Amino acid sequence: KQEVTQIPAALSVPEGENLVLNCSFTDSAIYNLQWFRQDPGKGLTSLLLIQSSQREQTSGRLNASLDKSSGRSTLYIAASQPGDSATYLCAVRRSGAGSYQLTFGKGTKLSVIP
Amino acid sequence: DTGVSQNPRHKITKRGQNVTFRCDPISEHNRLYWYRQTLGQGPEFLTYFQNEAQLEKSRLLSDRFSAERPKGSFSTLEIQRTEQGDSAMYLCASSSDPLNEQFFGPGTRLTVL
């Protein structure tokens, strides 16, 4: 059974700092990994999707890396802003026929202090 | 707005009542997913549709839960005889291909009293 772990559970940083969020998964047989942002009481906003054949993806100040063999992904946020405050979730899609679901971690709650 | 929409956004019900939620996916997406999220946890998969066919169901989807997508467009999730443990955020997502990004709606927050 795939398990996804995100460390740390919560993180507080001053505005302007660069930061890294970590995600690990137990089964390396994945199709892709997706990072999401969730604001309190809201749905999920997709940030980045990395296919299993890719090593990283970039969008603006965000860069996500994937090391499938070691079961790890990182989300790097450059020059953090108070508007980045949210919970960040990673999710993996297991490879193999008949499985379409995403398996999520519990998330990292990020607070960026002005 | 061409995103995923869900209705209602909030639902408060008494234990034992039936509730139904609706999800309208992004118009060109033929894949639709339902997830459930409780406080402090990541979303947990419930079920998946490709067009009108329900192709995957989680063990979380007990016999009190039923989902439909009759015409391959919108979907409904019904919970019969609600229990307090059903209180959660119910999230719907859609994608154009199972390997592509899943886009989520705003969710329906259910509170069972």
mmCIF file of C-alpha atoms in Angstrom:
data_model
loop_
_atom_site.group_PDB
_atom_site.id
_atom_site.type_symbol
_atom_site.label_atom_id
_atom_site.label_comp_id
_atom_site.label_asym_id
_atom_site.label_seq_id
_atom_site.Cartn_x
_atom_site.Cartn_y
_atom_site.Cartn_z
ATOM 1 C CA LYS A 1 0.000 0.000 0.000
ATOM 2 C CA GLN A 2 1.362 3.395 -1.015
ATOM 3 C CA GLU A 3 2.063 5.761 1.877
ATOM 4 C CA VAL A 4 3.008 9.422 1.465
ATOM 5 C CA THR A 5 4.738 11.377 4.198
ATOM 6 C CA GLN A 6 5.360 15.113 4.332
ATOM 7 C CA ILE A 7 7.900 16.688 6.631
ATOM 8 C CA PRO A 8 7.715 19.068 8.391
ATOM 9 C CA ALA A 9 4.029 19.170 9.349
ATOM 10 C CA ALA A 10 4.299 22.923 9.878
ATOM 11 C CA LEU A 11 6.845 25.561 8.961
ATOM 12 C CA SER A 12 7.118 29.251 9.790
ATOM 13 C CA VAL A 13 9.554 31.486 7.893
ATOM 14 C CA PRO A 14 10.157 35.227 7.549
ATOM 15 C CA GLU A 15 9.149 36.891 4.304
ATOM 16 C CA GLY A 16 11.792 36.702 1.571
ATOM 17 C CA GLU A 17 13.334 33.438 2.707
ATOM 18 C CA ASN A 18 13.791 30.504 0.346
ATOM 19 C CA LEU A 19 12.358 27.231 1.638
ATOM 20 C CA VAL A 20 12.036 23.532 0.844
ATOM 21 C CA LEU A 21 9.109 21.237 1.542
ATOM 22 C CA ASN A 22 9.675 17.488 1.542
ATOM 23 C CA CYS A 23 7.547 14.585 0.366
ATOM 24 C CA SER A 24 8.424 10.884 0.514
ATOM 25 C CA PHE A 25 6.525 7.865 -0.768
ATOM 26 C CA THR A 26 6.985 4.178 -0.060
ATOM 27 C CA ASP A 27 6.281 2.628 -3.476
ATOM 28 C CA SER A 28 8.440 3.963 -6.316
ATOM 29 C CA ALA A 29 6.131 2.489 -8.993
ATOM 30 C CA ILE A 30 4.382 5.757 -9.800
ATOM 31 C CA TYR A 31 3.125 7.458 -12.951
ATOM 32 C CA ASN A 32 3.446 10.979 -11.616
ATOM 33 C CA LEU A 33 3.528 13.230 -8.569
ATOM 34 C CA GLN A 34 1.472 16.365 -8.114
ATOM 35 C CA TRP A 35 1.932 19.269 -5.690
ATOM 36 C CA PHE A 36 -1.127 21.208 -4.507
ATOM 37 C CA ARG A 37 -1.843 24.240 -2.403
ATOM 38 C CA GLN A 38 -4.863 24.406 -0.092
ATOM 39 C CA ASP A 39 -6.084 27.539 1.653
ATOM 40 C CA PRO A 40 -8.153 27.093 4.855
ATOM 41 C CA GLY A 41 -11.611 25.690 4.137
ATOM 42 C CA LYS A 42 -10.999 25.680 0.391
ATOM 43 C CA GLY A 43 -10.385 23.181 -2.372
ATOM 44 C CA LEU A 44 -7.008 22.249 -3.819
ATOM 45 C CA THR A 45 -5.088 24.300 -6.369
ATOM 46 C CA SER A 46 -2.721 22.352 -8.596
ATOM 47 C CA LEU A 47 0.809 23.796 -8.579
ATOM 48 C CA LEU A 48 3.024 21.362 -10.465
ATOM 49 C CA LEU A 49 2.801 17.908 -12.027
ATOM 50 C CA ILE A 50 5.947 15.820 -12.512
ATOM 51 C CA GLN A 51 5.780 12.704 -14.663
ATOM 52 C CA SER A 52 7.823 9.713 -13.502
ATOM 53 C CA SER A 53 10.286 10.211 -16.362
ATOM 54 C CA GLN A 54 11.016 13.810 -15.347
ATOM 55 C CA ARG A 55 13.446 15.078 -12.727
ATOM 56 C CA GLU A 56 11.963 18.522 -12.112
ATOM 57 C CA GLN A 57 9.351 21.071 -13.066
ATOM 58 C CA THR A 58 9.334 24.828 -12.617
ATOM 59 C CA SER A 59 6.571 27.395 -12.431
ATOM 60 C CA GLY A 60 7.496 30.930 -11.470
ATOM 61 C CA ARG A 61 9.027 30.905 -7.977
ATOM 62 C CA LEU A 62 8.240 27.206 -7.545
ATOM 63 C CA ASN A 63 10.502 24.309 -8.456
ATOM 64 C CA ALA A 64 9.626 20.692 -7.792
ATOM 65 C CA SER A 65 12.078 17.818 -8.073
ATOM 66 C CA LEU A 66 11.478 14.082 -8.197
ATOM 67 C CA ASP A 67 13.810 11.218 -7.328
ATOM 68 C CA LYS A 68 11.614 8.234 -8.054
ATOM 69 C CA SER A 69 14.143 5.566 -7.114
ATOM 70 C CA SER A 70 14.556 6.953 -3.607
ATOM 71 C CA GLY A 71 10.872 7.830 -3.239
ATOM 72 C CA ARG A 72 11.380 11.546 -2.653
ATOM 73 C CA SER A 73 10.189 14.871 -3.982
ATOM 74 C CA THR A 74 10.910 18.411 -2.885
ATOM 75 C CA LEU A 75 9.066 21.666 -3.503
ATOM 76 C CA TYR A 76 11.338 24.698 -3.473
ATOM 77 C CA ILE A 77 9.750 28.117 -2.982
ATOM 78 C CA ALA A 78 11.973 31.095 -3.734
ATOM 79 C CA ALA A 79 11.629 34.498 -2.098
ATOM 80 C CA SER A 80 8.603 33.545 0.001
ATOM 81 C CA GLN A 81 5.707 36.004 0.400
ATOM 82 C CA PRO A 82 2.895 36.240 2.966
ATOM 83 C CA GLY A 83 0.494 35.172 0.190
ATOM 84 C CA ASP A 84 2.299 31.827 0.043
ATOM 85 C CA SER A 85 0.880 30.957 3.458
ATOM 86 C CA ALA A 86 -1.217 27.813 2.974
ATOM 87 C CA THR A 87 -1.056 24.040 3.347
ATOM 88 C CA TYR A 88 0.985 22.296 0.655
ATOM 89 C CA LEU A 89 0.052 18.738 -0.268
ATOM 90 C CA CYS A 90 1.846 16.226 -2.433
ATOM 91 C CA ALA A 91 0.108 13.297 -4.086
ATOM 92 C CA VAL A 92 1.263 10.337 -6.175
ATOM 93 C CA ARG A 93 -0.511 8.316 -8.832
ATOM 94 C CA ARG A 94 0.479 4.660 -8.662
ATOM 95 C CA SER A 95 1.422 2.991 -11.915
ATOM 96 C CA GLY A 96 -0.340 -0.100 -13.153
ATOM 97 C CA ALA A 97 -3.647 -0.823 -14.793
ATOM 98 C CA GLY A 98 -6.854 -0.166 -12.933
ATOM 99 C CA SER A 99 -5.573 2.417 -10.464
ATOM 100 C CA TYR A 100 -6.527 6.009 -11.101
ATOM 101 C CA GLN A 101 -6.484 7.498 -7.646
ATOM 102 C CA LEU A 102 -4.075 9.961 -6.101
ATOM 103 C CA THR A 103 -2.611 9.091 -2.695
ATOM 104 C CA PHE A 104 -1.988 12.190 -0.597
ATOM 105 C CA GLY A 105 0.254 13.140 2.270
ATOM 106 C CA LYS A 106 -1.126 15.068 5.235
ATOM 107 C CA GLY A 107 0.465 18.284 4.057
ATOM 108 C CA THR A 108 2.860 20.930 5.343
ATOM 109 C CA LYS A 109 1.274 24.054 6.784
ATOM 110 C CA LEU A 110 3.392 27.038 5.749
ATOM 111 C CA SER A 111 3.255 30.432 7.443
ATOM 112 C CA VAL A 112 5.231 33.296 5.916
ATOM 113 C CA ILE A 113 5.662 36.100 8.428
ATOM 114 C CA PRO A 114 5.754 39.676 7.049
ATOM 115 C CA ASP B 1 -15.573 30.263 -15.052
ATOM 116 C CA THR B 2 -14.420 26.990 -16.568
ATOM 117 C CA GLY B 3 -13.220 25.326 -13.362
ATOM 118 C CA VAL B 4 -14.758 22.434 -11.434
ATOM 119 C CA SER B 5 -17.875 23.477 -9.539
ATOM 120 C CA GLN B 6 -19.556 21.781 -6.591
ATOM 121 C CA ASN B 7 -22.930 22.326 -4.958
ATOM 122 C CA PRO B 8 -23.872 22.914 -2.271
ATOM 123 C CA ARG B 9 -20.762 24.425 -0.688
ATOM 124 C CA HIS B 10 -22.013 23.650 2.803
ATOM 125 C CA LYS B 11 -24.546 21.124 4.105
ATOM 126 C CA ILE B 12 -25.700 20.618 7.668
ATOM 127 C CA THR B 13 -27.887 17.604 8.309
ATOM 128 C CA LYS B 14 -29.122 15.471 11.149
ATOM 129 C CA ARG B 15 -27.885 11.952 11.694
ATOM 130 C CA GLY B 16 -29.905 9.449 9.698
ATOM 131 C CA GLN B 17 -30.844 11.829 6.883
ATOM 132 C CA ASN B 18 -29.818 11.349 3.248
ATOM 133 C CA VAL B 19 -27.733 13.960 1.431
ATOM 134 C CA THR B 20 -26.739 14.427 -2.202
ATOM 135 C CA PHE B 21 -23.876 16.478 -3.603
ATOM 136 C CA ARG B 22 -23.299 17.554 -7.187
ATOM 137 C CA CYS B 23 -20.077 18.046 -9.138
ATOM 138 C CA ASP B 24 -19.733 19.693 -12.542
ATOM 139 C CA PRO B 25 -16.299 18.961 -14.041
ATOM 140 C CA ILE B 26 -14.346 21.073 -16.500
ATOM 141 C CA SER B 27 -16.361 20.720 -19.712
ATOM 142 C CA GLU B 28 -13.816 18.886 -21.861
ATOM 143 C CA HIS B 29 -12.745 16.489 -19.078
ATOM 144 C CA ASN B 30 -14.151 12.973 -19.275
ATOM 145 C CA ARG B 31 -12.459 11.718 -16.055
ATOM 146 C CA LEU B 32 -14.042 12.538 -12.708
ATOM 147 C CA TYR B 33 -12.923 11.686 -9.173
ATOM 148 C CA TRP B 34 -14.437 12.012 -5.690
ATOM 149 C CA TYR B 35 -12.316 12.375 -2.547
ATOM 150 C CA ARG B 36 -13.075 12.924 1.147
ATOM 151 C CA GLN B 37 -10.953 15.056 3.466
ATOM 152 C CA THR B 38 -11.187 15.244 7.239
ATOM 153 C CA LEU B 39 -9.550 17.903 9.386
ATOM 154 C CA GLY B 40 -5.757 17.732 9.386
ATOM 155 C CA GLN B 41 -5.621 14.923 6.841
ATOM 156 C CA GLY B 42 -4.939 14.730 3.135
ATOM 157 C CA PRO B 43 -7.809 13.857 0.790
ATOM 158 C CA GLU B 44 -8.715 10.159 0.531
ATOM 159 C CA PHE B 45 -9.918 8.664 -2.731
ATOM 160 C CA LEU B 46 -13.532 7.496 -2.955
ATOM 161 C CA THR B 47 -14.332 6.733 -6.594
ATOM 162 C CA TYR B 48 -13.433 7.368 -10.254
ATOM 163 C CA PHE B 49 -15.491 7.714 -13.440
ATOM 164 C CA GLN B 50 -14.381 7.566 -17.037
ATOM 165 C CA ASN B 51 -17.323 9.085 -18.911
ATOM 166 C CA GLU B 52 -20.365 7.404 -17.322
ATOM 167 C CA ALA B 53 -18.525 4.243 -16.240
ATOM 168 C CA GLN B 54 -17.492 3.912 -12.596
ATOM 169 C CA LEU B 55 -14.128 2.174 -12.936
ATOM 170 C CA GLU B 56 -12.662 2.309 -9.431
ATOM 171 C CA LYS B 57 -14.157 2.386 -5.946
ATOM 172 C CA SER B 58 -12.375 2.668 -2.611
ATOM 173 C CA ARG B 59 -13.155 0.446 0.336
ATOM 174 C CA LEU B 60 -14.098 3.735 2.051
ATOM 175 C CA LEU B 61 -17.175 3.802 -0.171
ATOM 176 C CA SER B 62 -19.495 1.791 2.058
ATOM 177 C CA ASP B 63 -22.913 0.604 0.930
ATOM 178 C CA ARG B 64 -24.387 3.854 2.290
ATOM 179 C CA PHE B 65 -22.502 5.774 -0.391
ATOM 180 C CA SER B 66 -23.429 5.812 -4.062
ATOM 181 C CA ALA B 67 -22.058 7.864 -6.926
ATOM 182 C CA GLU B 68 -23.407 8.310 -10.423
ATOM 183 C CA ARG B 69 -22.457 10.066 -13.612
ATOM 184 C CA PRO B 70 -25.438 9.254 -15.811
ATOM 185 C CA LYS B 71 -24.556 11.150 -18.977
ATOM 186 C CA GLY B 72 -20.838 11.388 -18.548
ATOM 187 C CA SER B 73 -21.046 15.045 -17.562
ATOM 188 C CA PHE B 74 -21.977 16.039 -13.994
ATOM 189 C CA SER B 75 -21.790 13.564 -11.120
ATOM 190 C CA THR B 76 -23.710 13.109 -7.884
ATOM 191 C CA LEU B 77 -22.575 11.570 -4.613
ATOM 192 C CA GLU B 78 -25.318 10.402 -2.255
ATOM 193 C CA ILE B 79 -24.870 9.390 1.359
ATOM 194 C CA GLN B 80 -27.754 7.522 2.926
ATOM 195 C CA ARG B 81 -28.454 7.347 6.667
ATOM 196 C CA THR B 82 -25.699 9.815 7.487
ATOM 197 C CA GLU B 83 -23.530 9.268 10.556
ATOM 198 C CA GLN B 84 -21.450 11.780 12.514
ATOM 199 C CA GLY B 85 -18.326 10.131 11.113
ATOM 200 C CA ASP B 86 -19.399 11.235 7.636
ATOM 201 C CA SER B 87 -18.666 14.855 8.563
ATOM 202 C CA ALA B 88 -15.910 15.934 6.184
ATOM 203 C CA MET B 89 -15.087 17.975 3.098
ATOM 204 C CA TYR B 90 -16.125 16.143 -0.067
ATOM 205 C CA LEU B 91 -13.945 17.101 -3.008
ATOM 206 C CA CYS B 92 -14.477 16.487 -6.695
ATOM 207 C CA ALA B 93 -11.744 16.598 -9.327
ATOM 208 C CA SER B 94 -11.553 16.144 -13.087
ATOM 209 C CA SER B 95 -8.891 15.480 -15.683
ATOM 210 C CA SER B 96 -8.655 15.070 -19.448
ATOM 211 C CA ASP B 97 -6.542 11.930 -19.112
ATOM 212 C CA PRO B 98 -5.708 9.749 -16.087
ATOM 213 C CA LEU B 99 -2.037 10.721 -16.371
ATOM 214 C CA ASN B 100 -2.732 14.440 -16.513
ATOM 215 C CA GLU B 101 -3.260 16.913 -13.717
ATOM 216 C CA GLN B 102 -6.354 16.551 -11.604
ATOM 217 C CA PHE B 103 -8.164 19.835 -11.074
ATOM 218 C CA PHE B 104 -10.203 20.150 -7.911
ATOM 219 C CA GLY B 105 -13.408 21.965 -7.106
ATOM 220 C CA PRO B 106 -14.023 24.050 -3.966
ATOM 221 C CA GLY B 107 -15.557 21.124 -2.090
ATOM 222 C CA THR B 108 -18.773 20.530 -0.172
ATOM 223 C CA ARG B 109 -18.406 20.679 3.604
ATOM 224 C CA LEU B 110 -20.791 18.245 5.311
ATOM 225 C CA THR B 111 -21.641 18.529 8.998
ATOM 226 C CA VAL B 112 -23.724 15.747 10.524
ATOM 227 C CA LEU B 113 -25.307 16.682 13.872
#
